[in-house]
Amino acid sequence: MFAWTLRMAWRDSRHSRRRLFLYLSSIIMGVAALVSVRSFGNSLLEAVDEQAKVLLGADLSIRSRTPFDDDDESLLLEIGGNQSRQTSFSSMAYFPDQNGTRLVQVRALEGGFPYYGNLETVPPEAARSFREGPFALVDNTLMLQFQAQVGDPVKLGSYTFRIAGRLSRIPGESVAFSEFAPRIYIPFSFLDETGLIQVGSRVRYTAFIQFEPGYDTENLVEEIEPRLKELELSSDTVQERREGFQRELSNLNNFLSLVGFVALILGGIGVASSIHLYVRQRVETIAILRCIGASPLQSLGIYLVQASIMGLTGSLAGTALGLLVQRLIPAVLAGLIPLEVENSISWDAVAEGLLVGLGAALLFAAIPLLPVRRISPLLALRREYESTGKRSWDYLVLAAYMALGAALLVFSLLHAPTWMVGIGFFGALLLVFGSLFAVAKLAMTLIRRHFPSSWRYEWRQGLANLYRPHNQTIVLMLAVGLGTFFIVTLYLTQQSLLREVELVGSEGRPNLVFFDVQTDQRQGIVDLLQAKGLPIIQDVPIVTMRIKSIGGRAVEELKEDPEYGGARWALSREYRCTYRGQLDATETVIAGNFEGSFVEGSVPVSVEEGIAERLNLAIGDQLEFDVQGVPVEALVGSIRTVAWRSFQPNFFIVFPTGILEEAPQFAVLVTRTDSASDSAMIQRDVITGYPNVSAIDLSMVVQTVESILDRLTFVIRFMALFSIVTGLVVLTGAIVSGRYQRMKESVLLRTLGASRTQIRRIFFIEYFFLGALAASTGILLSLVGSWALTRFVFESQFVLEPIVTLGVLLGVVALTIGIGFANSRGILDQPPLAVLRAEE
Amino acid sequence: MILHTEQLGKTFSSGDRELSVLSAISFDVKQGSSVSIVGPSGSGKTTLLGLCAGLDRPTQGRIVLNGQDLGTLSEEGLARLRNQHVGFVFQSFQLIPTLTAIENVMVPGELHGATDIGTRAADFLQKVGLGDRFDHYPTQLSGGEQQRVALARAFINRPLILFADEPTGNLDAETSEKVEELLFDLNRENGTTLVLVTHNLDLAAKTERIISLKAGRIVADSPTHSVLGSPA
């Protein structure tokens, strides 16, 4: 009997295959989004697997914040293998030929690192040859910025190197982030010549180790773990690096899948609405079949088979498209991925795409299809068949709704980094779809209830079309509203984030920071700045120290205590503290009182909220600091919040005045220049006189943040594009579905004497209202959404862009009217007879 | 006895109101006989036909078709019964618009799982004079042709009983006559019982018995010749 169902499904679809395919093509984009992201993601994970060693460049790395001492060295000696050393820190680089300076990350390298993968340089041999003399490898971004050439000099501290090559790729590091801190490699043997390592310099010392193939690094790390801890060294193995990468990549992958998933859901809603209309047009056929003996299940089967075949076709098309799109993703993610990715087809992703696509098509189609079982054969005898009594609930339809909800929830949970995020995503989906649905319903009710009966006929007819039988107001609202929501939310969130960064560069704000200023250099630099007429906006002293004990218990003891509620890393880190008499504008005391000066007894310090939590500190807790050998007794006088993203020196711990003034310290000086050239000039002057001092030009930081943010939003926008295209397909599908009805109406109206212009005006008014309602609802939702995102996720100020928002509103309305008219083309030219004879 | 009805009643509810469309209907139909159900519009003729054919369920009473109590059958069971033993002809032809003429005729046989259904359908279409119209879709056929396809479809499974609802209601006089002729010929040839709903008394006169309905009740039930006099 299944053969008959198949045959009937085939025959029944004969005149509507194109239309059916249009319905189901709404899932193509969703499937394509999923397949492309997941297939690429799997290629990426494979690449990580294959190139894991390249990510680290060695089998094991051991890092320290202080130079390796004798104990460290003896451990390293025991570990054995091939070893390389790297000392890295931030400093200013000066390009004498171009007369330019920039903050860079200097890496002084000794030994054969990287053992796996290569420093990619131009010329290629420079990766090795720079180690043999006073040569440097300079990051490509930096070379481009200063238009420097290989062979040019570059000055680091008080030593001038020759550029041996430009660095185009460092294994395990992504290109995009080199914009933040471009790197310069120099030979280790020339490090001292630069004179850059001084008090307060933040230096990282790393040993890279390569073992014989087959050596069990994990086992070694397990063995030496206690000693590493004791010596305050941290380690990284290939395995850890791989796992870390895979975790991050899976998160990215899953996030993008979720964005793509929205396209699939929207497509699903399009499928449900089109199938609903399709089945309505088939009611009589189904009733006839039931009359001549088809069972309820057989008649349902015909349409389920059609939906399955179309769902499968849609999924196959989506999968094929997805695999094509996959080729584009490396370009989309350019610079964000630190690996060479060979884009291969992931059959897992293909299977998932087909399964999810077919599942979505069937689940969404089931809701309008299941009632087919209940179509009475009596309808073949009389159309106006009335049922006897009320229809009971269709439990299968209810079950289909529940299955759909469960499937959406499961997908969200599977692809979210945490179950909380999964539930949040699911909730947000319900909220957005639910709001659009509710507004559509409400609008229909309100228009009907308060119908403007005094308006002109075309307006009344256009409005009435919104709630007439077989209307598609809801699905159009969902398609158009969701698309608008996406576009506006992305735009507003991005703008809010950018605005915050841009504020930094705005008038009157500090934009140039000098740090690592030694005590004996401070006055000289202040004089230099003042001579140029530049204000000293901030002059911040910094003293480095460590915590010795908390509440009378030594840090070592606390670290061993399993009951201790704080974080161990927070106990052992070095703290850079300042002292001053008042709070900064970026700080707010949330507990205790800020005391600006110290008289006697324990020193009242102010602790930042986050670090207080990690150190398990409360107001009044006793603390002992080791200020470079001198013990200082303190107590927690206040706890305060800090706006970390304000581009200025911020501190975990602030001391009052009157205690640290005599401690070894260095300073951060903040000023403002009015132009990029002024900034470059003063940087040059300072660096020439004080080579160890570094400068950050905040307008440069703003540019870098903008460029990174641009790149990230481009990725998200790329994924959101799938939803927007799906919205357009669904919109077109819905308008095409209503085409026949529209045609009949227009013929009827024309028969009754309406002019073409009048009918066109009716269409225009209907699409105008639909577009305006959907777009304004989408925009309202996006205002709430982007406000919540900026406020709660990015903890930033929400910025409204009224002109752009209004532009989107008008654009979407115009697009809706445009698509509506494009698909209504020809309707007005139909001769009445053709319509009366047409079947569908 | 092919059809037996007993105290049939049918009530529709519309909002809070209950509307009785049929009440206390009882009659029997003998195998191979032909019966007309006549009455003015709204008298309940079509509703009664729907109930007898198992398309709907009565509010009261009992229907036995070919020995089977319809009230005891599930929707699936009713569908099987209709497929195997019942044929239909409708006023508005009710061909499936997406199927060709021959496919429309084949469907009941295919549902039945019959073999050589293609040949049989072709034979039937030849018999109704549409040998050259196999692959035409309903929209490509005239009303008379569509009704002839419907006749072929109704007889393809050699039903025991045929229900016809105003079979010529949508046709002009000349075409009506041809279709009527064909209907009675096929009926005779296949020994099928015919239950015909019409308000065309000329057509009713061609059956052996006439049941008259008024306001949902039987007001007369007698052999045709006693109502209209002996056939000429």
Coordinates of C-alpha atoms in Angstrom, one line a residue, chain A residues 173-557:
Chain A
E173 CA 49.3 32.7 16.8
S174 CA 46.5 34.4 14.8
V175 CA 47.3 37.2 12.5
A176 CA 44.5 39.5 13.6
F177 CA 45.8 39.9 17.2
S178 CA 49.3 40.9 16.0
E179 CA 47.7 44.2 15.4
F180 CA 47.4 44.7 19.1
A181 CA 51.0 44.0 19.8
P182 CA 53.1 43.5 16.7
R183 CA 56.1 41.2 17.4
I184 CA 59.8 41.7 16.8
Y185 CA 62.1 38.7 17.2
I186 CA 65.8 39.4 18.2
P187 CA 68.6 37.0 19.1
F188 CA 68.9 36.4 22.8
S189 CA 72.5 37.3 22.8
F190 CA 71.7 41.0 22.0
L191 CA 69.0 41.4 24.7
D192 CA 71.3 43.0 27.2
E193 CA 72.5 45.5 24.7
T194 CA 69.1 47.0 24.5
G195 CA 69.1 47.8 28.2
L196 CA 65.4 47.4 28.2
I197 CA 64.9 45.1 31.2
Q198 CA 64.6 47.4 34.2
V199 CA 62.6 47.7 37.4
G200 CA 58.9 47.2 36.7
S201 CA 59.4 45.7 33.2
R202 CA 56.9 43.0 32.7
V203 CA 58.9 40.2 31.4
R204 CA 58.0 36.6 30.6
Y205 CA 60.7 34.0 30.5
T206 CA 59.9 30.8 28.6
A207 CA 61.8 27.6 28.0
F208 CA 60.7 25.6 25.0
I209 CA 61.6 21.9 25.0
Q210 CA 61.6 19.3 22.4
F211 CA 61.8 15.5 23.2
E212 CA 62.6 12.4 21.2
P213 CA 59.6 11.2 19.2
G214 CA 57.4 8.9 21.4
Y215 CA 58.5 10.6 24.7
D216 CA 55.6 10.7 27.2
T217 CA 55.4 14.4 28.0
E218 CA 52.2 14.2 29.9
N219 CA 53.7 11.7 32.3
L220 CA 56.7 14.0 32.8
V221 CA 54.5 17.0 33.5
E222 CA 52.5 15.0 36.0
E223 CA 55.8 14.0 37.8
I224 CA 57.3 17.5 37.9
E225 CA 53.9 19.2 38.8
P226 CA 54.7 19.7 42.5
R227 CA 58.1 21.2 41.8
L228 CA 56.7 23.5 39.1
K229 CA 54.1 24.7 41.7
E230 CA 56.8 25.2 44.3
L231 CA 59.0 27.2 41.9
E232 CA 55.9 29.1 40.6
L233 CA 56.5 28.0 37.1
S234 CA 53.7 27.2 34.7
S235 CA 53.8 24.7 31.9
D236 CA 52.0 24.0 28.7
T237 CA 52.0 20.8 26.7
V238 CA 50.9 20.0 23.2
Q239 CA 47.9 18.1 24.6
E240 CA 46.8 21.1 26.8
R241 CA 47.3 23.5 23.9
R242 CA 45.3 21.2 21.6
E243 CA 42.5 20.8 24.1
G244 CA 42.4 24.5 24.8
F245 CA 42.2 25.3 21.1
Q246 CA 39.6 22.6 20.5
R247 CA 37.4 24.0 23.3
E248 CA 37.6 27.5 21.9
L249 CA 37.0 26.4 18.3
S250 CA 34.0 24.3 19.3
N251 CA 32.6 27.3 21.2
L252 CA 33.0 29.5 18.1
N253 CA 31.6 26.8 15.9
N254 CA 28.7 26.2 18.2
F255 CA 27.9 29.9 18.4
L256 CA 27.9 30.2 14.7
S257 CA 25.7 27.1 14.4
L258 CA 23.2 28.7 16.7
V259 CA 23.1 31.8 14.6
G260 CA 22.6 29.6 11.5
F261 CA 20.0 27.6 13.4
V262 CA 17.8 30.7 13.6
A263 CA 17.6 30.6 9.8
L264 CA 16.5 27.0 9.9
I265 CA 13.7 27.8 12.4
L266 CA 12.5 30.7 10.3
G267 CA 12.6 28.5 7.3
G268 CA 10.6 25.9 9.3
I269 CA 7.9 28.4 10.1
G270 CA 7.8 29.3 6.4
V271 CA 7.4 25.6 5.6
A272 CA 4.6 25.2 8.1
S273 CA 2.7 28.2 6.8
S274 CA 3.1 27.3 3.2
I275 CA 2.1 23.7 3.8
H276 CA -0.9 24.9 5.8
L277 CA -2.1 26.8 2.7
Y278 CA -1.2 24.0 0.4
V279 CA -3.2 21.5 2.4
R280 CA -6.2 23.9 2.5
Q281 CA -6.2 23.9 -1.3
R282 CA -6.2 20.1 -1.2
V283 CA -9.1 19.6 1.2
E284 CA -11.5 18.6 -1.5
T285 CA -9.1 16.2 -3.1
I286 CA -8.5 14.6 0.3
A287 CA -12.3 14.3 0.9
I288 CA -12.8 12.6 -2.5
L289 CA -10.0 10.2 -1.8
R290 CA -11.6 9.4 1.6
C291 CA -15.0 8.9 -0.2
I292 CA -13.6 6.3 -2.5
G293 CA -12.0 4.4 0.2
A294 CA -8.6 6.0 1.2
S295 CA -8.1 5.6 4.9
P296 CA -7.2 8.7 7.0
L297 CA -3.6 7.5 7.3
Q298 CA -3.3 6.9 3.6
S299 CA -4.4 10.4 2.8
L300 CA -2.0 11.8 5.4
G301 CA 0.7 9.6 4.0
I302 CA 0.5 11.2 0.5
Y303 CA 1.3 14.6 1.9
L304 CA 3.9 13.4 4.4
V305 CA 5.7 11.7 1.6
Q306 CA 5.6 14.9 -0.4
A307 CA 6.9 16.9 2.6
S308 CA 9.6 14.3 3.2
I309 CA 10.8 14.2 -0.4
M310 CA 10.8 18.0 -0.6
G311 CA 12.4 18.2 2.8
L312 CA 15.1 15.9 1.7
T313 CA 15.6 17.7 -1.6
G314 CA 15.8 21.0 0.3
S315 CA 18.3 19.5 2.7
L316 CA 20.4 18.1 -0.1
A317 CA 20.4 21.4 -1.9
G318 CA 21.2 23.1 1.4
T319 CA 24.0 20.7 2.1
A320 CA 25.5 21.3 -1.4
L321 CA 25.2 25.0 -0.9
G322 CA 26.7 24.7 2.6
L323 CA 29.7 22.8 1.2
L324 CA 30.2 25.6 -1.3
V325 CA 29.8 28.3 1.3
Q326 CA 32.4 26.4 3.4
R327 CA 35.0 27.5 0.9
L328 CA 34.2 31.1 1.8
I329 CA 34.5 30.7 5.5
P330 CA 38.3 30.9 5.7
A331 CA 38.1 34.2 4.0
V332 CA 35.4 35.3 6.4
L333 CA 37.5 34.2 9.4
A334 CA 40.7 35.5 7.8
G335 CA 43.3 36.4 10.4
L336 CA 41.3 35.0 13.3
I337 CA 42.5 31.5 13.0
P338 CA 46.1 30.6 13.8
L339 CA 46.2 27.5 11.5
E340 CA 46.4 26.4 8.0
V341 CA 43.1 24.7 7.3
E342 CA 42.6 22.2 4.6
N343 CA 38.9 22.6 3.7
S344 CA 37.7 19.0 3.4
I345 CA 34.1 17.8 3.4
S346 CA 33.0 16.6 6.8
W347 CA 30.6 13.7 6.3
D348 CA 29.5 14.1 9.9
A349 CA 28.4 17.7 9.1
V350 CA 26.7 16.5 5.9
A351 CA 24.8 13.8 7.9
E352 CA 23.9 16.3 10.6
G353 CA 22.7 18.9 8.0
L354 CA 20.5 16.3 6.2
L355 CA 19.1 15.0 9.4
V356 CA 18.4 18.4 11.0
G357 CA 17.0 19.7 7.7
L358 CA 14.7 16.8 7.1
G359 CA 13.7 16.7 10.7
A360 CA 12.9 20.4 10.7
A361 CA 11.0 20.2 7.5
L362 CA 9.0 17.2 8.8
L363 CA 8.3 18.6 12.3
F364 CA 7.2 21.9 11.0
A365 CA 5.2 20.3 8.2
A366 CA 3.6 17.8 10.5
I367 CA 1.7 20.6 12.4
P368 CA -0.4 21.6 9.4
L369 CA -0.4 18.1 7.9
L370 CA -1.7 16.0 10.8
P371 CA -5.2 17.5 10.6
V372 CA -5.4 15.9 7.2
R373 CA -6.4 12.7 9.0
R374 CA -9.5 14.4 10.2
I375 CA -10.8 15.8 6.9
S376 CA -14.3 14.3 6.5
P377 CA -15.2 12.6 3.3
L378 CA -18.5 14.4 3.6
L379 CA -16.8 17.5 2.3
A380 CA -16.9 15.9 -1.1
L381 CA -20.7 16.0 -0.9
R382 CA -21.1 19.4 0.4
R383 CA -18.5 22.1 1.0
E384 CA -20.3 23.8 3.8
Y385 CA -20.2 20.7 5.9
E386 CA -20.7 21.5 9.5
S387 CA -19.3 19.2 12.2
T388 CA -21.6 17.9 14.8
G389 CA -20.5 19.4 18.1
K390 CA -17.1 20.7 19.0
R391 CA -13.9 19.1 17.7
S392 CA -11.9 17.5 20.4
W393 CA -8.2 18.4 20.8
D394 CA -6.0 16.7 18.2
Y395 CA -3.4 15.1 20.5
L396 CA -1.1 14.2 17.7
V397 CA -0.9 17.9 16.7
L398 CA -0.2 18.7 20.3
A399 CA 2.5 16.0 20.4
A400 CA 4.0 17.5 17.2
Y401 CA 4.2 20.9 18.9
M402 CA 5.8 19.4 21.9
A403 CA 8.3 17.4 19.8
L404 CA 9.2 20.5 17.9
G405 CA 9.8 22.5 21.1
A406 CA 11.8 19.6 22.5
A407 CA 13.9 19.4 19.3
L408 CA 14.6 23.1 19.4
L409 CA 15.6 23.0 23.1
V410 CA 17.8 19.9 22.5
F411 CA 19.6 21.6 19.6
S412 CA 20.1 24.8 21.6
L413 CA 21.5 22.8 24.5
L414 CA 23.8 20.7 22.3
H415 CA 25.3 23.8 20.7
A416 CA 25.5 26.2 23.6
P417 CA 28.8 26.4 25.6
T418 CA 26.8 26.0 28.8
W419 CA 23.3 24.8 29.5
M420 CA 22.4 28.2 30.9
V421 CA 23.3 29.8 27.6
G422 CA 21.4 27.1 25.8
I423 CA 18.3 27.8 27.8
G424 CA 18.9 31.5 27.4
F425 CA 19.1 31.1 23.6
F426 CA 16.0 29.0 23.5
G427 CA 14.2 31.5 25.7
A428 CA 15.3 34.4 23.6
L429 CA 14.0 32.5 20.5
L430 CA 10.7 31.9 22.1
L431 CA 10.5 35.6 23.2
V432 CA 11.3 37.0 19.7
F433 CA 9.1 34.6 17.8
G434 CA 6.4 34.9 20.5
S435 CA 6.5 38.7 20.4
L436 CA 6.2 38.9 16.7
F437 CA 3.4 36.3 16.7
A438 CA 1.6 38.2 19.5
V439 CA 1.9 41.6 17.8
A440 CA 0.6 40.1 14.5
K441 CA -2.4 38.6 16.4
L442 CA -3.0 41.8 18.3
A443 CA -2.8 44.0 15.2
M444 CA -5.3 41.8 13.4
T445 CA -7.7 41.9 16.3
L446 CA -7.3 45.7 16.8
I447 CA -7.8 46.4 13.1
R448 CA -10.9 44.3 13.0
R449 CA -12.3 45.8 16.2
H450 CA -11.6 49.4 15.4
F451 CA -12.0 49.2 11.7
P452 CA -11.7 52.7 10.1
S453 CA -15.0 52.4 8.3
S454 CA -14.9 56.0 7.1
W455 CA -11.6 55.6 5.2
R456 CA -11.5 55.3 1.4
Y457 CA -12.4 51.9 -0.1
E458 CA -8.8 51.0 -1.1
W459 CA -7.5 51.6 2.4
R460 CA -10.3 49.6 4.0
Q461 CA -9.8 46.8 1.5
G462 CA -6.0 46.8 2.0
L463 CA -6.4 46.8 5.8
A464 CA -9.1 44.1 5.7
N465 CA -6.7 41.9 3.7
L466 CA -4.6 41.7 6.8
Y467 CA -7.2 39.6 8.7
R468 CA -9.3 38.0 5.9
P469 CA -9.5 34.2 5.8
H470 CA -6.3 32.6 4.5
N471 CA -4.3 35.7 5.4
Q472 CA -0.6 35.4 5.9
T473 CA -0.1 38.2 8.2
I474 CA 1.6 36.1 10.9
V475 CA 4.1 34.4 8.7
L476 CA 5.0 37.6 6.9
M477 CA 5.4 39.3 10.3
L478 CA 7.8 36.5 11.4
A479 CA 9.8 36.5 8.3
V480 CA 10.2 40.3 7.9
G481 CA 10.3 41.0 11.6
L482 CA 13.0 38.5 12.4
G483 CA 15.2 39.7 9.6
T484 CA 14.8 43.3 10.7
F485 CA 15.5 42.3 14.3
F486 CA 18.7 40.7 13.3
I487 CA 20.0 43.5 11.2
V488 CA 19.2 46.2 13.7
T489 CA 20.4 44.3 16.8
L490 CA 23.8 43.5 15.2
Y491 CA 24.2 47.1 14.0
L492 CA 23.2 48.8 17.3
T493 CA 25.3 46.4 19.4
Q494 CA 28.4 47.0 17.2
Q495 CA 27.8 50.7 17.3
S496 CA 27.4 50.8 21.0
L497 CA 30.7 49.0 21.5
L498 CA 32.5 51.1 19.0
R499 CA 31.1 54.3 20.5
E500 CA 32.6 53.4 23.8
V501 CA 36.0 52.9 22.3
E502 CA 35.7 56.1 20.2
L503 CA 34.9 58.2 23.2
V504 CA 38.5 57.5 24.3
G505 CA 39.8 59.4 21.3
S506 CA 37.3 62.2 21.6
E507 CA 38.2 65.7 22.5
G508 CA 39.7 66.5 25.9
R509 CA 40.3 62.9 26.7
P510 CA 43.8 61.6 27.4
N511 CA 45.1 59.7 24.4
L512 CA 48.8 59.1 25.0
V513 CA 50.2 57.0 27.8
F514 CA 53.9 56.7 28.8
F515 CA 54.6 53.8 31.1
D516 CA 57.7 52.1 32.6
V517 CA 58.9 55.6 33.5
Q518 CA 61.6 55.2 36.1
T519 CA 61.7 57.5 39.1
D520 CA 64.8 59.3 37.9
Q521 CA 63.3 59.8 34.4
R522 CA 60.0 61.1 35.6
Q523 CA 60.9 64.8 35.9
G524 CA 62.8 64.8 32.6
I525 CA 59.7 63.5 30.8
V526 CA 57.3 65.8 32.5
D527 CA 59.6 68.7 31.5
L528 CA 59.7 67.5 28.0
L529 CA 55.9 67.2 27.7
Q530 CA 55.4 70.6 29.3
A531 CA 57.9 72.2 27.0
K532 CA 55.8 71.0 24.1
G533 CA 52.7 72.5 25.8
L534 CA 51.2 69.1 26.6
P535 CA 49.2 68.7 29.8
I536 CA 50.1 66.0 32.4
I537 CA 46.6 64.6 32.8
Q538 CA 47.7 61.8 35.1
D539 CA 50.9 61.1 36.8
V540 CA 50.5 57.7 38.4
P541 CA 53.2 56.1 40.6
I542 CA 53.3 52.3 40.5
V543 CA 54.9 50.0 43.1
T544 CA 55.2 46.3 42.6
M545 CA 54.6 43.9 45.5
R546 CA 53.3 40.5 46.5
I547 CA 50.9 39.4 49.1
K548 CA 52.7 37.7 52.1
S549 CA 49.8 36.8 54.3
I550 CA 46.1 37.2 54.7
G551 CA 44.5 37.3 58.2
G552 CA 47.8 36.3 59.7
R553 CA 48.1 33.1 57.5
A554 CA 51.0 32.9 55.2
V555 CA 50.2 32.7 51.4
E556 CA 52.1 29.4 51.3
E557 CA 49.8 27.9 54.0

